[in-house]
XYZ file of C-alpha atoms in Angstrom:
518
model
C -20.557 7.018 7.275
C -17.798 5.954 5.529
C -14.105 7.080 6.754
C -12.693 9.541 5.011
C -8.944 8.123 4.900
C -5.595 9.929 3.926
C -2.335 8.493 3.871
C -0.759 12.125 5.456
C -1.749 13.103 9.354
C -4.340 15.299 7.738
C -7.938 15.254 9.899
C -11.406 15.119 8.199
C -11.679 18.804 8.780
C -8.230 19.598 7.641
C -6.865 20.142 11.476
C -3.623 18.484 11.939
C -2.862 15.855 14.189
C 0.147 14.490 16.180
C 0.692 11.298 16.460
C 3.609 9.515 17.600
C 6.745 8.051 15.066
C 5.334 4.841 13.673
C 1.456 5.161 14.426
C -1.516 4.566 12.178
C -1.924 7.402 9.859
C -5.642 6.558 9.219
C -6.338 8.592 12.285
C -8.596 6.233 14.517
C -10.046 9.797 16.598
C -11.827 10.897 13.921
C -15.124 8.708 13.443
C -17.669 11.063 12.010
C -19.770 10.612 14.834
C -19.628 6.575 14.713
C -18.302 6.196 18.589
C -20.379 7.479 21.711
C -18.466 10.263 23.660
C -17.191 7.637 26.113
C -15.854 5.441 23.514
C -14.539 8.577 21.658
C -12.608 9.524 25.182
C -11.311 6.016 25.210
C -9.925 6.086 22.622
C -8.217 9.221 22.661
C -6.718 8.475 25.748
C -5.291 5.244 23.983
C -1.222 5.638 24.139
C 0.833 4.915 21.231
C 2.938 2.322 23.815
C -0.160 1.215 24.185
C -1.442 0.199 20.851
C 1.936 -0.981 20.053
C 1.769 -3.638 23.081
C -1.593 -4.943 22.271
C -0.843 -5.126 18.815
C 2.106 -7.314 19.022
C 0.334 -9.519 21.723
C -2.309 -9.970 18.495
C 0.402 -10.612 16.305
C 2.620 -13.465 18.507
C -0.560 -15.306 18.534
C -2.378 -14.602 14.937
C 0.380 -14.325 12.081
C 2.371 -17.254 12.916
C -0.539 -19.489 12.787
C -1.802 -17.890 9.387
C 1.740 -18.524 8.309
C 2.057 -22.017 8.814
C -1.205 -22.958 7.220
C -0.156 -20.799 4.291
C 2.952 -22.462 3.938
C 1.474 -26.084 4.474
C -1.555 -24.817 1.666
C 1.500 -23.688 -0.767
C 3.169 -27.092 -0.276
C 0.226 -29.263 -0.956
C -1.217 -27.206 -4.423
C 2.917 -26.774 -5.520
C 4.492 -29.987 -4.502
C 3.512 -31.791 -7.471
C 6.292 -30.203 -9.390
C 8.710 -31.784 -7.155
C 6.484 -34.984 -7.666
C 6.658 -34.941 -11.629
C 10.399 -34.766 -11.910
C 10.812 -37.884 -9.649
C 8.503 -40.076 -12.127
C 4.959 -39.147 -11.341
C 3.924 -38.871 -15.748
C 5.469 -42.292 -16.641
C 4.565 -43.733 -13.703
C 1.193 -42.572 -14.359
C 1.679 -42.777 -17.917
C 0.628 -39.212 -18.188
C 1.613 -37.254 -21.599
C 3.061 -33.155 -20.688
C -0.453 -31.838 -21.831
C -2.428 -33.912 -19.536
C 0.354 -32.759 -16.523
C -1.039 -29.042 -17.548
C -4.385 -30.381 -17.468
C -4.189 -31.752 -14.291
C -2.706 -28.601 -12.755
C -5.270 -26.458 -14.439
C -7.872 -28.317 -13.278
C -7.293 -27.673 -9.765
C -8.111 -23.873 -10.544
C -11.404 -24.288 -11.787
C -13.300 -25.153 -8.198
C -10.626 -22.953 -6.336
C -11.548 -20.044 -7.862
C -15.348 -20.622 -7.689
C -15.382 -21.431 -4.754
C -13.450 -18.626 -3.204
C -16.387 -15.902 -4.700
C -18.476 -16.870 -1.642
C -16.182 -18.209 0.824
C -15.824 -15.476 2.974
C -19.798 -15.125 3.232
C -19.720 -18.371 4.669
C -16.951 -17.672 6.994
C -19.066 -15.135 8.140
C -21.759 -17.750 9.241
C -19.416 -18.850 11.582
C -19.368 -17.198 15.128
C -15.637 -18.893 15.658
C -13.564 -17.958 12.395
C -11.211 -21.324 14.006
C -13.788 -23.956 12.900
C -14.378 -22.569 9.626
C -10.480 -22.688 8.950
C -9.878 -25.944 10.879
C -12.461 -28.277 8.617
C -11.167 -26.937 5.552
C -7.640 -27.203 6.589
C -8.213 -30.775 7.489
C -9.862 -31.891 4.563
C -7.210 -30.453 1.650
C -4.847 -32.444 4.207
C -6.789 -35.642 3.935
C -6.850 -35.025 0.199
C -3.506 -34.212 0.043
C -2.518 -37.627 1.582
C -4.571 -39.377 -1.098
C -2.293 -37.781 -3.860
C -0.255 -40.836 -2.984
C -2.340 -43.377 -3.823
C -3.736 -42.887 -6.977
C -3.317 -44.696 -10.073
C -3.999 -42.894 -13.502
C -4.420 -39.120 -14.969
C -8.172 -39.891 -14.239
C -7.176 -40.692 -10.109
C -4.832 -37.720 -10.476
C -7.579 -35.107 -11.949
C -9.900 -35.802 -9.161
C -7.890 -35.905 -6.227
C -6.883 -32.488 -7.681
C -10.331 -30.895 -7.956
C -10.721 -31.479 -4.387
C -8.096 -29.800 -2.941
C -8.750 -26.685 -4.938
C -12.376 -26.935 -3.607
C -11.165 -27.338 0.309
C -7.933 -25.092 -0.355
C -10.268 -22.350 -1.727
C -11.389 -20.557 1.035
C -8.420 -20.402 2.863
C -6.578 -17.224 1.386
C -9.259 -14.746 1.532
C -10.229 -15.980 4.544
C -6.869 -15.711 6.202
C -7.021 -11.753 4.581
C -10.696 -11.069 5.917
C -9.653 -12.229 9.810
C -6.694 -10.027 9.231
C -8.845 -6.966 8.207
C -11.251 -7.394 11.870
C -7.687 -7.527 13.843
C -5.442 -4.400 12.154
C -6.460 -1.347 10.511
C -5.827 -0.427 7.176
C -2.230 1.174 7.889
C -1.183 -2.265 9.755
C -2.599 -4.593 7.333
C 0.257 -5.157 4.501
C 3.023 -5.635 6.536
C 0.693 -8.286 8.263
C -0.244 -10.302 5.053
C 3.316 -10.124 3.932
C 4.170 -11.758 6.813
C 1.690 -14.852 5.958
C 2.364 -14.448 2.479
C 5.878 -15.270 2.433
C 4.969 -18.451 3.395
C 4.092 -19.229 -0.385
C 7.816 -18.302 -1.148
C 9.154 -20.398 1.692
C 7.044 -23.045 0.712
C 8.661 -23.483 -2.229
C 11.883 -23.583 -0.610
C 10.783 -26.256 1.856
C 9.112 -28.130 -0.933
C 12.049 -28.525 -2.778
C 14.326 -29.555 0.540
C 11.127 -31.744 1.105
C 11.349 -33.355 -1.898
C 14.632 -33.766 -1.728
C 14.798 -35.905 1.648
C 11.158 -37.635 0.848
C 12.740 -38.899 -2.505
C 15.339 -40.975 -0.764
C 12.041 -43.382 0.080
C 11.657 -44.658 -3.359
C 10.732 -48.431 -3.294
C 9.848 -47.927 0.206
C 6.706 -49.854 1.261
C 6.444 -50.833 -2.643
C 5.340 -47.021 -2.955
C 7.806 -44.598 -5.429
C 9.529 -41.180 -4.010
C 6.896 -39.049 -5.663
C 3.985 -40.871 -3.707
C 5.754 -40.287 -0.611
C 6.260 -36.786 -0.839
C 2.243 -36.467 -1.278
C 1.671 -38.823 1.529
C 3.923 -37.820 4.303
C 3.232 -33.928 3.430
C -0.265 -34.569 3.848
C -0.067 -36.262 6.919
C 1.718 -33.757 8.258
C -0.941 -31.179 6.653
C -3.927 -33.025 8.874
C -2.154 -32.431 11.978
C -1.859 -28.625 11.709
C -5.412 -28.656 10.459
C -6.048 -30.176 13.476
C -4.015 -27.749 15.867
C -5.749 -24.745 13.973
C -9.293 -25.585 15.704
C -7.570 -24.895 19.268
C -4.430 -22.371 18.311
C -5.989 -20.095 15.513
C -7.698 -16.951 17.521
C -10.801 -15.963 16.414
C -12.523 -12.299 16.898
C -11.232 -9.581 19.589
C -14.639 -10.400 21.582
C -14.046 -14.005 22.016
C -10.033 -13.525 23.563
C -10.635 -12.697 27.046
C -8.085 -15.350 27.965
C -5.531 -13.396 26.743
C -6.360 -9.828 26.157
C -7.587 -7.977 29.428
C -11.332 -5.704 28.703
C -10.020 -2.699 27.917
C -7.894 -4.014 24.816
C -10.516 -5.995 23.435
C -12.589 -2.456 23.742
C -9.992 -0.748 22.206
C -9.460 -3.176 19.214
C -13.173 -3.166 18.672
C -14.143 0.380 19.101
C -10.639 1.238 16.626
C -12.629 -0.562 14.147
C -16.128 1.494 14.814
C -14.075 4.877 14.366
C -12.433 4.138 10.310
C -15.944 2.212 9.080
C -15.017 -1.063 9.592
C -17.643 -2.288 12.048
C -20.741 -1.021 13.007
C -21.474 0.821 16.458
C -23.754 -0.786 18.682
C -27.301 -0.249 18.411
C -26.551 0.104 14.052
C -28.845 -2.233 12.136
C -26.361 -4.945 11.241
C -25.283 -5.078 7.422
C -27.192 -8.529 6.259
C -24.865 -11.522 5.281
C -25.755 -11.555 1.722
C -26.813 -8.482 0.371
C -27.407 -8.063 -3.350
C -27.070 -4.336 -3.809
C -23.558 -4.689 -2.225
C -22.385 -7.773 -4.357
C -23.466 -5.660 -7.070
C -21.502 -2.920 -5.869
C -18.523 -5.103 -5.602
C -19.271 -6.813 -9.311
C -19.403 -2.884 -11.193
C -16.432 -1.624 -9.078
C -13.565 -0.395 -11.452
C -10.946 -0.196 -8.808
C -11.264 -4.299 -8.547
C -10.723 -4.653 -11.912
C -7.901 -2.877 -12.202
C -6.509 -4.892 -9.033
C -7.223 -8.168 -11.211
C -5.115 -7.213 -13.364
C -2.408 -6.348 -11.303
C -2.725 -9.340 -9.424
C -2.631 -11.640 -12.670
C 0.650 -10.236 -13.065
C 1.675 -11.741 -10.086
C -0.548 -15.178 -10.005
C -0.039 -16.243 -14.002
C 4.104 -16.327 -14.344
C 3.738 -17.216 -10.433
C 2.017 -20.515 -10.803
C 3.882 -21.205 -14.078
C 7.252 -20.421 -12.804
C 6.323 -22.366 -9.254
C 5.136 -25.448 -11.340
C 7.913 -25.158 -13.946
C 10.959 -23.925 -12.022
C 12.417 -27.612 -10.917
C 11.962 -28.700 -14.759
C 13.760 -25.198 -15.910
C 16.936 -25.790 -13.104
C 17.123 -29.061 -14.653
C 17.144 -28.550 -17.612
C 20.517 -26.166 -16.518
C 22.074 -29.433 -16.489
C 21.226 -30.394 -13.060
C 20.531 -33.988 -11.744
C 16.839 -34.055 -10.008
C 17.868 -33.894 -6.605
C 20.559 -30.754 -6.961
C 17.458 -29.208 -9.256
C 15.001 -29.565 -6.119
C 17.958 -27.843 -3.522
C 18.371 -24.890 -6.613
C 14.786 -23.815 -6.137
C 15.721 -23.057 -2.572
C 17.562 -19.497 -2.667
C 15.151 -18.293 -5.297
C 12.425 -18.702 -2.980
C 13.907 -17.253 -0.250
C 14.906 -13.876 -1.860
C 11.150 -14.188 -3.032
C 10.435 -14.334 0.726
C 12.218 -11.500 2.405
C 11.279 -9.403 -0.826
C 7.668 -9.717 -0.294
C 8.693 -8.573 3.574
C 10.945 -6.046 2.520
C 8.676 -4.131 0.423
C 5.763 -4.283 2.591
C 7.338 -3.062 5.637
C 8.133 0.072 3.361
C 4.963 0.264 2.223
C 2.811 0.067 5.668
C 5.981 2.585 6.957
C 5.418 4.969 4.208
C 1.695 4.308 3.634
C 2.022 4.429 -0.393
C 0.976 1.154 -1.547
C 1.716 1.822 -5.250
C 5.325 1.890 -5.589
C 5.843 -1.104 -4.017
C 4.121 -2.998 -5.966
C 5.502 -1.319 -9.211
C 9.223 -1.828 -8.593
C 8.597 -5.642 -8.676
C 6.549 -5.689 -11.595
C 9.454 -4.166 -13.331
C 11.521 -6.016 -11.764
C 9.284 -9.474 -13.249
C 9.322 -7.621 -16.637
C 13.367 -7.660 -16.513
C 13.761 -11.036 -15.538
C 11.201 -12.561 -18.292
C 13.047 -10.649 -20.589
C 16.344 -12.205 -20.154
C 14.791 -15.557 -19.697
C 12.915 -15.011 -23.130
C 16.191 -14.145 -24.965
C 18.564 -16.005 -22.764
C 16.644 -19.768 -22.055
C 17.125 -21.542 -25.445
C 21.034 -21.832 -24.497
C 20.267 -22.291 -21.414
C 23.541 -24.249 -20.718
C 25.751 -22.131 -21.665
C 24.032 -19.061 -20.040
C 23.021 -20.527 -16.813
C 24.440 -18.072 -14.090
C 22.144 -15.569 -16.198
C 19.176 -17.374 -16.457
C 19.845 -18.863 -12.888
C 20.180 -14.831 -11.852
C 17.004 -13.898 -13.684
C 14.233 -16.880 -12.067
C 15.747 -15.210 -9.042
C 14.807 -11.798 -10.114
C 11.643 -13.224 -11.123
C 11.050 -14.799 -7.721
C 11.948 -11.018 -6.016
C 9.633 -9.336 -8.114
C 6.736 -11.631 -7.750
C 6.444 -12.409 -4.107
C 5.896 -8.767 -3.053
C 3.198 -7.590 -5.935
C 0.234 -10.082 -3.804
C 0.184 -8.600 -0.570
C 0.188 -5.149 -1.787
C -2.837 -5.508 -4.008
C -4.779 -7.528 -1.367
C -3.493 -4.584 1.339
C -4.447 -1.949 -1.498
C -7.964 -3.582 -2.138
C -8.664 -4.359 1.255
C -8.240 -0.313 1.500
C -10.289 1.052 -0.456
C -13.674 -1.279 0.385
C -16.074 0.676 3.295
C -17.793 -1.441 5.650
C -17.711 -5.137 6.694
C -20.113 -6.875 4.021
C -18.473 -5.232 0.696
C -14.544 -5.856 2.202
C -16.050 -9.778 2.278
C -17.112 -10.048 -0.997
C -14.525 -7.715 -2.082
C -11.569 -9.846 -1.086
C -13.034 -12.649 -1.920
C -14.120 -11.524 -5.419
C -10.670 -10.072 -6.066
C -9.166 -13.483 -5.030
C -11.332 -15.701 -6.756
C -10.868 -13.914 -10.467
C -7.337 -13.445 -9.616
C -6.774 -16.683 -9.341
C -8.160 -17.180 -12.497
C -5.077 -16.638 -13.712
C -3.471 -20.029 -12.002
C -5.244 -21.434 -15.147
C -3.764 -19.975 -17.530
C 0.181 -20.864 -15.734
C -0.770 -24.150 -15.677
C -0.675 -23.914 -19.781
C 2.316 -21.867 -20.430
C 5.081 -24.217 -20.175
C 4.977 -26.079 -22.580
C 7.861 -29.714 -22.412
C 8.014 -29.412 -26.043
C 8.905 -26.228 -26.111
C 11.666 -27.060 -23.570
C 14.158 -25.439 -22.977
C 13.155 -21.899 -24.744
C 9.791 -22.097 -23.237
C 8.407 -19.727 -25.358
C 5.260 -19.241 -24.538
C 5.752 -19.641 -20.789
C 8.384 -16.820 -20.737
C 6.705 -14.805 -22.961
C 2.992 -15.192 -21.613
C 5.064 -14.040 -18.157
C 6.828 -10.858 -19.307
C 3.097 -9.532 -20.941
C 0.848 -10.627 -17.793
C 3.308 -8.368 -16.035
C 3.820 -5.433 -18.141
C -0.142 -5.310 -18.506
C -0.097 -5.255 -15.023
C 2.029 -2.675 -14.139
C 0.132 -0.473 -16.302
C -2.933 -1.294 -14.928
C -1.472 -0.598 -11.707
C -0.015 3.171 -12.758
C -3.601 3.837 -14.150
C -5.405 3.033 -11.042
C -3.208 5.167 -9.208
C -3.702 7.835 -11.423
C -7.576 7.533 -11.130
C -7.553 6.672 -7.232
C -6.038 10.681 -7.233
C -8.218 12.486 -9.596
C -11.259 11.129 -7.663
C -9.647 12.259 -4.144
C -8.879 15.700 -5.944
C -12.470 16.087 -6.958
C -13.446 15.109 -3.340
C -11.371 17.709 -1.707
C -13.409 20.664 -3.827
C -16.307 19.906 -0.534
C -15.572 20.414 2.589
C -17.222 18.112 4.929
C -19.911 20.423 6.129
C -21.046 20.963 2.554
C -21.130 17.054 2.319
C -22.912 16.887 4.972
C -25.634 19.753 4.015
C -26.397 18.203 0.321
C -26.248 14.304 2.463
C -27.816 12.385 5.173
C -25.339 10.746 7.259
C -27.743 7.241 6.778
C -27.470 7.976 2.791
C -23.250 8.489 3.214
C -23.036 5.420 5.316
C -24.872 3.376 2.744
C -22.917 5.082 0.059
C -20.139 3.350 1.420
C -16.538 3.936 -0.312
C -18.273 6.025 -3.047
C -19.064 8.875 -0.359
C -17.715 12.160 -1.124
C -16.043 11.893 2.753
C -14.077 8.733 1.641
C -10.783 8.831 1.011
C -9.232 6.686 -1.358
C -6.004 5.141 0.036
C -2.962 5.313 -2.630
């Protein structure tokens, strides 16, 4: 049966509960009769030291890892940016429109391919290999950036890494969901997630360094920045096949028996997994993709996470080109991009600390939206003087950058919520991430070089993706607490009278018992 969450200490029954300052308030005792009395016992004898010291053993050795490979999967998909102001379009004798071609294109198999990447994670008993091929092929990829020749060279090379880069994100967020519950999770993926931020930030130093090679070998600087970051890509694809951890069950190295029980059985109690001796959810089941394809709440999420991923992608693929044009030589125009990402970075932290500490998830993803909306604005009016007003427009890509690093995680935390059992939260995520980043297409296309420096489109395209957004955002909320409202007018032995618990189980996070996270 599906949990029956609330972001208070309130019980299923009403009763309250105690728990200790800084413990999950999705109250892992109360499983609806999912966990055997022993495991029930277990778990209640569970100590909040305890859960606090296993759960930071699973974090030294999980979110690091996921960080890294985000950062190195942010580098390879961004640094062609850097590339482009260091010659790459006369070099390749590339118009601007086929540059925005070329970056679109990448979108196309990255988002179809992330729609059923997580269902073939699944097929793999070791999560590790699944990451590690992929990993190691975007690398290889990556490295051939650097040799090719044309726009034609360019546009395939291109293709391929958003095929192999596709399946990394929501598979990175569907590992995270079988380690941390629900209340855990955001902080978690903001963790990994500021790695896109920080990429940019080490791109640009990158670039900066790599540049210095020009004439090198008979290769220019923009060729070396693909092939030494790619090189350096295959080796941590390598290193994830023996350093990324894969499921609680296969850790006895490091966790003794009774934590792996505990993470498992934690899991059991909120819906996640299935007990022991359950029939096992299929890996492909149509009645659940079709559940996940007619769900309103994922639309809504789409559209709060184009407001991120559109003016995201255009600013990340723009933002050397918009320093420059400031006035900056190339090379001071790569080290500018640096601070923006990094108060992009400890935003996205920032704000999702708050929200796993105050277990809200809308308002922290509202304040940046606003925050995106401000900063477009100013850009919009601001940008075709950009010269003579570039502290402000300097002051408002870094606004931009603060408001749009935090609004991912939250909406991947908020989704990742609200999705009962193990086969739906798969193709949930991975649904939500593949339509999402839909909306890389579109950035590729809103800036414009003859529109340079006003960039009106790009700006403007920016400040509506995120005011449509942040609407779509207060309306889900809105919605998410009229249903729980209804809900509440049962009580659970009423539920239980007009339902089977076999019918509420399959009912999943439509049951009358589920609560909707907000």
């Amino acid at each position: 049966m599906a949990a029956r969450h609330r972001d208070d200490n309130t019980s299923l029954a009403g009763h309250e509960i105690e728990l200790e300052k800084g413990a999950v308030s999705y109250a892992e005792q109360y499983h609806n009769g999912r966990l055997s009395p022993e495991d029930a016992q277990f778990l209640s004898n569970w100590t909040e030291p305890q859960r606090k010291a296993v759960l930071r053993k699973v974090d030294w050795r999980l979110v690091p890892m996921l960080m890294v490979l985000y950062l190195i999967s942010f580098i390879d998909r961004a640094n062609i940016g850097n590339a482009k102001i260091e010659g790459l379009l006369p070099d390749l004798k590339m118009t601007g429109r086929q540059y925005n071609i070329a970056l679109a294109i990448f979108f196309i198999p990255y988002t179809l391919a992330e729609l059923p990447s997580n269902a073939i994670l699944d097929l793999f008993s070791r999560p590790s290999v699944f990451m590690g091929c992929i990993v190691t092929a975007w690398s290889i990829v990556m490295t051939c950036h650097g040799f090719v020749q044309n726009f034609v060279g360019l546009c395939i090379v291109r293709v391929l890494l958003g095929f192999f880069e596709a399946g990394f994100f929501p598979g990175a967020v569907l590992i995270i969901s079988k380690w941390y519950l629900p209340g855990e999770s955001q902080t978690r993926i903001a963790i990994f997630f500021t790695a896109s931020a920080l990429a940019g930030a080490f791109s640009g130093l990158l670039a900066f360094c790599i540049a210095k090679m020009d004439g090198i070998g008979g290769y220019e600087g923009w060729r070396w920045i693909f092939i030494l970051e790619g090189i350096a890509s295959v080796a941590a694809g390598i290193a994830c096949f023996f350093l990324l951890i894969d499921l609680p069950s296969q850790s006895t190295g490091w966790l003794t028996a009774d934590e792996i029980r505990y993470l498992e059985v934690r899991q059991i109690a909120v819906g996640r997994f299935r007990p022991k001796g359950h029939v096992k959810e299929p890996k492909f089941d149509s009645k659940i993709f079709i559940s996940v394809l007619t769900d309103w709440k994922i639309y809504l999420l789409i559209l709060a996470a184009w407001s991120n991923i559109t003016p995201n992608y255009g600013l990340k693929f723009a933002m050397p080109q918009i320093i420059k044009n400031m006035g900056y030589t190339s090379d001071n125009a790569q080290l500018m991009t640096v601070p923006c990402y990094a108060v992009g970075a400890i935003a996205a932290y920032g704000f999702s600390a708050i929200s796993d500490r105050i277990k809200w998830r809308m308002p922290t993803i509202v304040v940046p939206q606003c925050c995106v909306v401000i900063a477009y604005a100013i850009l919009f009016t601001k940008a075709g003087d950009i010269k003579n007003n570039m502290s402000t427009c300097y002051f408002a890509v870094c606004l931009a950058c603060f408001g749009l690093y935090p609004i991912a995680p939250g909406v991947q935390a908020w989704n990742m919520s609200n999705l009962a059992g193990p086969a739906k939260r798969a193709m949930g995520i991975g649904y939500l991430t593949g339509v999402g980043n839909m909306g890389g297409i579109t950035g590729s296309f809103i800036f414009i070089d003859k529109e340079a420096p006003e960039y009106t489109t790009g700006f403007g395209s920016s400040l509506a993706f995120a005011a449509a957004g942040t609407v779509a955002v207060l309306m889900l909320e809105y919605l998410l607490w009229r249903s729980n409202k209804a809900d509440q007018q049962l009580t659970e032995d009423e539920v239980m009278a007009q339902y089977g618990k076999e019918e509420l189980d399959r009912m999943g996070d439509k049951s009358p018992l589920f609560k909707y996270t907000l």
